[in-house]
Amino acid sequence: MKIDAAYILCAGQGTRMGLVGKVLPKALWPIENTSFLDYKISRLKAAGIEKIIINTHWGYEYIHSYLEKLHPDVIILHEPELLGSGGCIHNLKSSPLSSGIRNLLVLNCDIFLSPFDSFMQFIQSYQYEDDIILFTMNVEKGDGYNGLDSCQSGQFLGVIPNKDCPANYETFTGVSIVNLDCLDLQMGISSFFNSVALPGERSIKMINIDQFDYLDLGTVELFIKYNAASAEQCRGIIDLSYLRSNDFKELEINHKVGVVSLK
């Protein structure tokens, strides 16, 4: 399957990233001596994806400046109003930037799959006729994720709240392929499962990718748990010179941890 473009979602407000999330956009948090965003962009480019788009909202000045220096070819779609995980996809469809895009790979900036090159080979070799592909993984109820319901053929039927999930189930990884041609434009704020992945209206296939390693760094607790990086490394990603050296201690994430190693 030919992927026409990748869309990295970077417009979140960082509300789950603790006090440092109030000054540092999540897309610029550190991983393997670079940022979440650079890590994803570099690997997408290595996989042959030529058109990469990101959306921005809070902290966009930092992200725009960062990309101008490191990846000036990446396309930025700024949202003055935060549109949500569904609204941002409709916003792209309504934009001239969507010209020539049919198969859109959508990725959250804080989710990592590895080996990523193998994942890209997997999806590019896959043939499908569905409108939307949801990549899923197996989790346990205690992990706290919502579940996905499907029929025997793997077609998505709906979201299952975590409280109603069995002990083991499939959840959405935050990675999908969306055929933009299938979307009926819906402008404004909306979530992915309320305006894009609508069972009954579109053919939505669930594909389990448990063969790949999955890392969720979407909260400050997960960031620390998986030893992503020390707080001091955040200072090197963007200009935080206005923060005193002891501010990170005051922000309570001055943890002595190592750097995540992904395959």
XYZ file of C-alpha atoms in Angstrom, residues 10-251:
242
model
C 1.292 17.615 18.002
C -1.471 20.024 18.996
C -2.161 18.726 22.502
C -1.905 21.061 25.476
C 0.392 18.794 27.497
C -2.034 18.611 30.405
C -0.848 15.088 31.312
C 2.835 16.068 31.359
C 2.913 17.639 34.794
C 4.235 21.089 35.529
C 7.009 20.897 32.930
C 4.289 20.241 30.360
C 3.156 23.808 30.995
C 6.389 25.176 29.523
C 7.570 22.413 27.169
C 5.312 21.126 24.322
C 5.107 17.339 24.436
C 6.379 16.993 20.864
C 9.703 18.452 22.023
C 10.249 16.219 25.038
C 13.465 14.198 24.773
C 14.037 10.638 23.651
C 17.340 9.078 22.598
C 19.137 12.430 22.697
C 16.617 14.094 20.405
C 12.941 15.080 20.601
C 9.786 12.999 20.179
C 9.110 14.946 16.990
C 12.555 14.610 15.413
C 12.596 10.907 16.265
C 9.372 10.352 14.321
C 10.187 12.630 11.393
C 13.631 11.113 10.860
C 12.257 7.581 10.796
C 9.387 8.490 8.486
C 11.854 10.046 6.065
C 14.070 6.964 6.289
C 11.001 4.888 5.338
C 10.525 6.936 2.183
C 7.654 9.169 3.335
C 8.194 12.419 1.458
C 5.215 14.443 2.673
C 5.078 14.899 6.441
C 2.542 17.193 8.076
C 2.143 18.146 11.721
C -0.594 20.063 13.483
C 0.180 22.549 16.236
C -1.689 24.583 18.822
C -0.249 25.242 22.281
C 3.465 26.045 22.274
C 3.468 26.286 18.499
C 6.146 29.008 18.488
C 8.675 26.577 19.979
C 7.735 23.788 17.569
C 7.781 26.026 14.493
C 11.193 27.437 15.402
C 12.535 23.949 16.095
C 11.370 22.605 12.720
C 12.699 25.609 10.806
C 16.185 24.650 11.982
C 15.971 20.868 11.773
C 13.229 19.906 9.280
C 12.223 22.958 7.205
C 10.507 20.695 4.663
C 7.910 19.477 7.163
C 4.495 21.077 6.600
C 2.842 22.779 9.577
C -0.931 23.100 9.930
C -1.586 25.431 12.839
C -4.850 25.297 14.798
C -5.739 28.610 16.474
C -8.536 26.620 18.128
C -7.749 23.107 19.341
C -9.809 20.826 17.111
C -9.363 17.415 18.735
C -8.173 14.101 17.332
C -10.961 13.974 14.741
C -11.328 17.645 13.948
C -7.643 17.920 13.045
C -8.063 15.267 10.330
C -11.115 16.999 8.873
C -9.190 20.270 9.056
C -6.435 18.752 6.928
C -8.964 17.374 4.445
C -10.444 20.864 4.041
C -7.016 22.379 3.428
C -5.194 22.676 0.093
C -2.423 20.718 1.838
C -4.496 17.551 1.335
C -4.115 17.715 -2.430
C -2.805 14.388 -3.710
C -3.298 12.643 -0.378
C -5.472 9.535 -0.313
C -3.832 7.187 2.201
C -2.862 9.208 5.266
C -0.779 7.646 8.045
C -1.844 9.281 11.322
C 0.422 9.047 14.386
C 0.287 10.512 17.872
C 3.555 12.245 18.713
C 3.926 10.433 22.056
C 3.466 6.837 20.836
C 6.445 4.816 19.602
C 6.518 1.538 17.687
C 9.723 -0.373 17.118
C 11.442 -1.512 15.073
C 9.799 1.331 13.173
C 11.376 0.467 9.844
C 9.855 -3.024 10.073
C 6.460 -1.534 10.925
C 6.615 0.720 7.870
C 7.575 -2.226 5.659
C 4.632 -4.136 7.120
C 2.032 -1.490 6.309
C 3.500 -0.618 2.921
C 3.336 -4.268 1.852
C -0.220 -4.707 3.132
C -3.089 -4.615 0.636
C -6.499 -3.477 1.798
C -9.745 -2.010 0.519
C -11.008 -0.568 3.792
C -11.608 3.125 4.403
C -9.715 3.166 7.700
C -7.152 0.893 9.339
C -6.848 0.911 13.139
C -3.636 -0.626 14.432
C -4.245 -2.384 17.732
C -2.304 -4.154 20.465
C -3.123 -6.555 23.275
C -3.319 -5.076 26.773
C -4.559 -5.981 30.230
C -7.411 -4.279 32.056
C -5.045 -2.809 34.618
C -3.230 -0.854 31.902
C -6.146 1.567 31.896
C -6.830 1.775 28.165
C -10.268 1.601 26.532
C -10.940 -1.436 24.380
C -12.129 -1.929 20.811
C -14.967 -4.231 19.808
C -14.860 -6.097 16.498
C -16.647 -8.821 14.592
C -14.974 -12.049 13.451
C -13.773 -10.469 10.231
C -11.867 -7.811 12.190
C -14.229 -4.954 11.365
C -14.373 -2.303 14.078
C -17.712 -2.105 15.905
C -17.076 0.462 18.629
C -15.128 1.564 21.692
C -15.452 -0.332 24.982
C -14.900 1.719 28.171
C -12.082 0.324 30.291
C -14.453 -0.543 33.138
C -16.353 -2.880 30.793
C -13.290 -4.567 29.277
C -12.351 -8.188 30.031
C -9.032 -9.081 31.637
C -7.265 -9.107 28.249
C -8.356 -7.208 25.156
C -7.277 -5.080 22.185
C -6.793 -1.313 22.354
C -6.046 1.372 19.795
C -2.359 2.259 19.466
C -2.957 5.797 18.268
C -1.695 4.842 14.811
C -4.080 4.595 11.866
C -4.375 4.894 8.107
C -7.243 7.068 6.913
C -8.489 7.280 3.349
C -9.293 10.989 3.161
C -11.577 10.398 0.194
C -13.995 8.490 2.444
C -14.548 11.327 4.889
C -17.628 13.509 4.750
C -16.222 16.850 5.839
C -17.178 17.836 9.370
C -15.616 21.069 10.518
C -15.060 22.036 14.137
C -14.024 20.220 17.284
C -14.454 16.441 17.329
C -12.758 13.257 18.499
C -11.372 10.539 16.240
C -14.050 8.008 17.175
C -16.886 10.528 16.852
C -16.129 11.917 13.407
C -13.559 9.700 11.629
C -13.720 6.068 12.753
C -17.488 5.698 12.573
C -18.594 2.050 12.421
C -21.534 1.479 10.114
C -20.682 4.492 7.982
C -17.217 3.354 6.884
C -15.303 0.125 6.416
C -12.902 0.100 9.385
C -10.424 -2.749 9.757
C -8.592 -3.581 12.988
C -5.085 -4.990 12.531
C -3.206 -6.290 15.559
C 0.496 -5.364 15.595
C 1.549 -7.074 18.797
C 4.664 -8.281 16.968
C 6.074 -4.767 17.381
C 7.191 -3.117 20.616
C 4.871 -0.363 21.815
C 5.868 2.524 24.037
C 3.410 5.110 25.339
C 5.060 8.251 26.742
C 1.851 10.252 26.900
C 1.981 11.165 30.589
C 4.736 12.404 32.859
C 4.283 9.246 34.954
C 4.910 7.003 31.924
C 7.790 9.213 30.863
C 9.490 8.676 34.210
C 8.484 5.007 34.474
C 10.141 4.112 31.192
C 13.215 6.219 31.981
C 12.864 8.315 28.874
C 15.317 11.016 29.892
C 16.388 13.228 32.756
C 14.689 16.552 33.222
C 17.918 18.345 32.398
C 17.806 16.951 28.854
C 14.638 18.946 28.277
C 16.732 22.096 28.470
C 18.647 21.147 25.337
C 15.599 20.665 23.121
C 14.401 24.272 23.076
C 15.566 27.474 24.694
C 14.553 27.226 28.329
C 17.318 29.511 29.510
C 14.772 31.615 31.365
C 14.329 28.713 33.775
C 16.781 28.544 36.655
C 18.678 25.295 37.121
C 16.680 24.467 40.240
C 13.312 25.066 38.582
C 13.161 21.449 37.449
C 13.573 20.358 41.055
C 10.724 22.631 41.985
C 8.726 21.077 39.151
